[in-house]
Amino acid sequence: MSTTANYDAHDAHGAHDAHAHGHPTGWRRFVYSTNHKDIGTMYLVFAIIAGVIGASMSVAIRMELQYPGLQIFHDTHTFNVFTTGHGLIMIFFMVMPAMIGGSAIGSCR
């Protein structure tokens, strides 16, 4: 009698398996994730992409400053926008996500 009761309890528990959802794979794993390590990885990837954009802006600024006058930018306002944009991107879109969000990867074992 006890084996029948255990069997019925097992069947009742197995009834919920049909509604179980699989874990997302591919890009959905990161986009829909609540796992702190996946979110930290997304922060680091975002920081790397922002670093590449900021570095390319820095190269354009340095190319302009290589010689006197305007060579790359034909307007001083555009040069000022690049300089300000470079600073904002490097601080708020590269350093901050890498330091704060990227620490989620190593925070738990």
Backbone as a ProteinNet text record, in pm:
[ID]
protein_1_A
[PRIMARY]
MSTTANYDAHDAHGAHDAHAHGHPTGWRRFVYSTNHKDIGTMYLVFAIIAGVIGASMSVAIRMELQYPGLQIFHDTHTFNVFTTGHGLIMIFFMVMPAMIGGSAIGSCR
[TERTIARY]
81.2	0	86.4	195.7	282	347.2	373.7	432.4	333	205.4	103.4	89.9	97.2	88.4	208.1	326.3	445	437	382.2	368.8	272.1	161.5	64	122.4	200.2	263.1	364	433.9	530.2	460.7	348	272.8	217	171.2	116.6	226.4	345.9	456.5	500	495.8	537	440.6	318.8	219.8	263.4	346.2	391.3	506.6	563.8	676.6	636.4	511.8	467.1	469	463.7	460.3	596.5	698.1	831.7	884.9	948.5	1004.9	1154.5	1204.9	1348	1421.8	1548.7	1631.2	1659.6	1651.4	1680.4	1826.7	1851.2	1987.6	2017.1	2144	2185.9	2175.3	2133.3	2125	2014.4	1910.3	1801.8	1849.5	1954.1	2009.4	2054.8	2112.7	2163.3	2055.2	1970	1870.2	1764.5	1721.8	1616.3	1671.3	1798.2	1860.8	1839.9	1828.7	1833.3	1955.4	2038.8	2160.8	2264.5	2322.5	2414.5	2540.9	2581.2	2701.7	2675.2	2557.4	2522.9	2507	2446.6	2429.5	2565.8	2654.8	2789.8	2865.9	2845.1	2908.6	2855.5	2725.8	2669.6	2727	2746.2	2808.1	2949.8	3026.3	3163.3	3168.1	3079.4	3074.8	3035.9	2937.9	2898.9	3014.7	3090.9	3205.2	3312.5	3334.1	3434.3	3390.6	3262.9	3212.8	3223	3185	3196.1	3342.1	3432.7	3575.7	3629	3582.3	3625.2	3574.2	3449.8	3394.8	3469.9	3494	3568.2	3711.3	3775.2	3912.5	3916.9	3817.4	3815.3	3793.6	3714.8	3698.7	3829.5	3902.7	4032	4131.6	4129.7	4219.7	4187	4056.7	4017.2	4059.7	4046.7	4088.9	4239.6	4315.3	4462.1	4508	4435.3	4469.2	4447.8	4342.5	4315.7	4422.4	4469.8	4567.8	4711.3	4730.1	4866.3	4930.6	4853	4903.1	4813.9	4867.3	4784.2	4676.5	4565.8	4456.1	4357.1	4259.6	4157	4183.4	4202	4221.4	4107.6	4077.3	3976.7	3837.6	3823.1	3695.5	3697.1	3593.9	3589.7	3512.3	3482.7	3411.4	3461.6	3489.6	3541	3436	3308.5	3202.2	3203.1	3227	3233	3349.2	3461.4	3575.1	3540.2	3472	3431	3330.1	3240.4	3142.9	3213.6	3311.8	3388.2	3464.6	3523.6	3599.2	3507.9	3394.3	3299.3	3241.1	3205.2	3150.6	3250.3	3375.9	3480.1	3488.4	3487.1	3494.6	3374.8	3255.3	3134.7	3128.6	3162.6	3158.4	3259	3379.2	3482.5	3452.8	3395	3368.2	3238.3	3128.7	2998.1	2957.3	3016.7	2977.8	3086.7	3207.8	3312.4	3357.6	3403.4	3461.5	3354	3243.1	3140.6	3079.5	3037.1	2983.9	3087.9	3212	3315.4	3347.4	3351.5	3388.8	3271.5	3153.3	3040.2	2967.2	2926.4	2851.2	2936.9	3061.1	3149.2	3190.2	3175.2	3210.7	3110.8	2996.9	2897.2	2945.7	3042.1	3092.5	3168.5	3250.1	3333.1	3277.9	3155.3	3104	3057.7	3026.7	2975.2	3043.4	3074.8	3144.1	3050.9
-118.2	0	125.8	121.4	238.1	261.5	154.5	173.6	237.6	207.1	268.3	416.5	451.3	591.4	669.3	609.4	675.7	690.2	590.2	595	705.9	717.5	822.1	961.1	974.4	1103	1137.4	1037.2	1060.4	1101.5	1036.4	1073.6	1215	1251.9	1386.6	1491.6	1459.9	1553.2	1560.8	1450.6	1448.3	1519.3	1547.6	1615.2	1757.8	1815.7	1953.1	1959.9	1847.3	1848.1	1892.1	1873.7	1911.9	2064	2136.4	2282	2345.5	2264	2317.7	2387.9	2499.8	2576.3	2550.9	2536.1	2518	2649	2639.6	2759.3	2814.5	2945.7	3002.1	2983.9	2972.5	2957.4	3069.1	3081.7	3183.1	3322.7	3417.3	3556.1	3575.4	3490.2	3503.1	3472.7	3391	3360.4	3488.1	3580.1	3703	3810.2	3820.2	3926.7	3906.5	3781.5	3753.6	3700.1	3716.2	3654.9	3736.6	3664.2	3726.6	3676.2	3599.2	3546.9	3658.5	3679.3	3791.2	3776	3654.1	3635.5	3669.6	3636.7	3673.5	3824.8	3887.3	4032.6	4101.8	4050.7	4106.1	4090.8	3977.9	3957.9	4059.4	4086.9	4187.7	4325.9	4357.4	4486.1	4494.4	4387.3	4390.4	4400.8	4329.8	4339.4	4481.4	4539.7	4677.6	4773	4750.8	4836.4	4824.5	4705	4686.8	4758.3	4746.4	4814.7	4966.5	5017.2	5161.4	5205.3	5119.1	5151.9	5163	5077.1	5084.6	5213.7	5248.8	5372.9	5493.8	5495.2	5605.6	5614	5499.8	5499.6	5552.5	5518	5569.7	5721.3	5770.6	5915.8	5981.2	5914	5965.4	5971	5870.1	5869.1	5985.6	6010.5	6122.7	6256.3	6268.9	6392.7	6411.8	6304.2	6315.2	6341.2	6286.2	6316.1	6464.1	6520.7	6663.1	6748.6	6707.1	6787.1	6764.8	6675.7	6646.4	6768.2	6841.3	6959.4	7077.7	7201.7	7320.1	7338	7394.2	7416.4	7301.4	7307.6	7203.8	7113.8	6983.4	6887.2	6785.2	6721.9	6615.6	6675.3	6760.4	6825.8	6961.1	6989.7	7115.5	7223.1	7192.2	7287.7	7269.1	7378.9	7367.9	7311.4	7333.4	7279.1	7125.7	7067.7	6921.7	6865.8	6934.3	6891.1	6895.1	7000.9	7011.8	6902.9	6870.5	6764.1	6629.8	6603.9	6478.8	6471	6582.2	6583.2	6556.6	6622.1	6600.9	6460.6	6416.3	6280.8	6174.3	6194.7	6099.4	6087.7	6199.7	6197.1	6129.3	6161.3	6100.8	5950.8	5910.7	5768.5	5689.4	5741.3	5666.4	5656.1	5759.5	5753.6	5679.3	5722.1	5669.3	5543.1	5515.7	5396.8	5291	5323.2	5221.7	5194.3	5295.6	5274.6	5232.4	5304.2	5273.4	5134.6	5094.4	4958.2	4850.5	4873.9	4772	4757.6	4867.1	4860.5	4815.4	4863.7	4832.8	4707.2	4705	4590.8	4468.2	4487.6	4374.7	4303.7	4368.5	4303.1	4195.5	4189.6	4085.7	3948.4	3941.9	3812.4	3743.6	3815.6	3752.7	3764.7	3815.1	3837.8	3711.3	3607.1	3485.4	3365.2	3267	3149.9	3046.6
0	0	0	67.4	69.5	-66.4	-141.4	-273.7	-368.8	-354.7	-439.9	-406.4	-279.3	-239.4	-290.8	-285.5	-338.2	-489.7	-556.9	-701.6	-743.8	-670.8	-702	-677.3	-571.8	-544	-652.9	-702.4	-809.3	-938.3	-968.9	-1089.2	-1078.7	-962	-944	-961.1	-915.5	-930.5	-1076.4	-1147.9	-1287.4	-1380.1	-1333.1	-1417	-1449.6	-1366.7	-1389.7	-1489.4	-1525	-1617.7	-1757.3	-1794.1	-1927.8	-1945.2	-1836.5	-1844.4	-1819.8	-1804.4	-1778.3	-1902.7	-1881.9	-1992	-1998.9	-2119.7	-2137.6	-2120.8	-2093.9	-2081.2	-2219.7	-2237.9	-2370.1	-2407	-2534	-2583.5	-2682.4	-2716.7	-2812.8	-2754.4	-2836.8	-2792.4	-2690.4	-2691.3	-2594.3	-2452.2	-2441.4	-2308.9	-2239.5	-2313.6	-2254.9	-2245	-2345	-2346.3	-2238.3	-2217.6	-2120.5	-1988.4	-1962.9	-1847.1	-1720	-1608.4	-1477.6	-1400.2	-1466.9	-1405.4	-1398.9	-1282	-1264.8	-1349.2	-1377.6	-1459.3	-1606	-1656.1	-1793.5	-1806.4	-1707.7	-1710.5	-1702.2	-1618.5	-1610	-1740.1	-1809.1	-1940.4	-2040.5	-2036.7	-2127.5	-2098	-1971.2	-1935.5	-1992.2	-1980.6	-2031.2	-2183.7	-2252.2	-2398.9	-2439.8	-2370.7	-2399.5	-2374.6	-2267	-2236.6	-2344.2	-2396.8	-2503.2	-2630.1	-2665.9	-2786	-2769.7	-2652.9	-2628.1	-2627.7	-2579.8	-2582.2	-2723.1	-2811.8	-2952.1	-3016.7	-2988.2	-3043.4	-2987.3	-2856.5	-2794.9	-2844.9	-2866.3	-2917.9	-3061.2	-3141.3	-3279.3	-3279.8	-3186.4	-3175.4	-3131.6	-3042.7	-2998.3	-3113.3	-3198.3	-3314.6	-3407.1	-3429.8	-3515.7	-3453.8	-3323	-3255.1	-3268.5	-3248.8	-3258.6	-3401.8	-3499.6	-3639	-3668.9	-3611.1	-3631.3	-3565	-3448.7	-3374.8	-3422	-3518.2	-3565.2	-3631.3	-3707.6	-3775.8	-3742.6	-3746.7	-3719.3	-3826.4	-3786.8	-3879.6	-3875.8	-3967.5	-3974.7	-4095.1	-4069.9	-4178.2	-4184.3	-4072.2	-4067.3	-4051.4	-3951.7	-3925.2	-3995.5	-4070.4	-4144.6	-4068.2	-3942.1	-3857.9	-3714.9	-3646.7	-3509.8	-3414.8	-3444.3	-3360.6	-3363.7	-3479.5	-3491.3	-3409.8	-3411.5	-3330.3	-3181.7	-3137.9	-2998.2	-2960.9	-3052.4	-3027.2	-3013.9	-3098.4	-3089.7	-2957.5	-2915.7	-2790.7	-2671.1	-2666.6	-2557.7	-2562.6	-2681.9	-2698	-2657.5	-2690.9	-2652.5	-2500.1	-2432	-2285.9	-2222.5	-2270.1	-2214.9	-2242.1	-2363.1	-2398.3	-2316.8	-2304.2	-2232.5	-2083.5	-2023.6	-1880.1	-1850.5	-1912.1	-1873.3	-1948.6	-2063.1	-2138.9	-2143.8	-2099.4	-2095.1	-1952.1	-1882.2	-1748.7	-1647.9	-1642.7	-1543	-1562.9	-1682.8	-1696.7	-1669.2	-1707.5	-1685.6	-1538	-1465	-1324	-1236.1	-1261	-1174.7	-1223.1	-1349.2	-1400	-1421	-1460.2	-1483.8	-1357.3	-1242.5	-1116.7	-1079.5	-1146.8	-1118.2	-1159.2	-1250.4	-1295.5	-1183.1	-1113.1	-1011.4	-870.2	-854.4	-719.6	-650.4	-724.4	-663.7	-727	-647.7	-701.5	-750.4
[MASK]
+++++++++++++++++++++++++++++++++++++++++++++++++++++++++++++++++++++++++++++++++++++++++++++++++++++++++++++

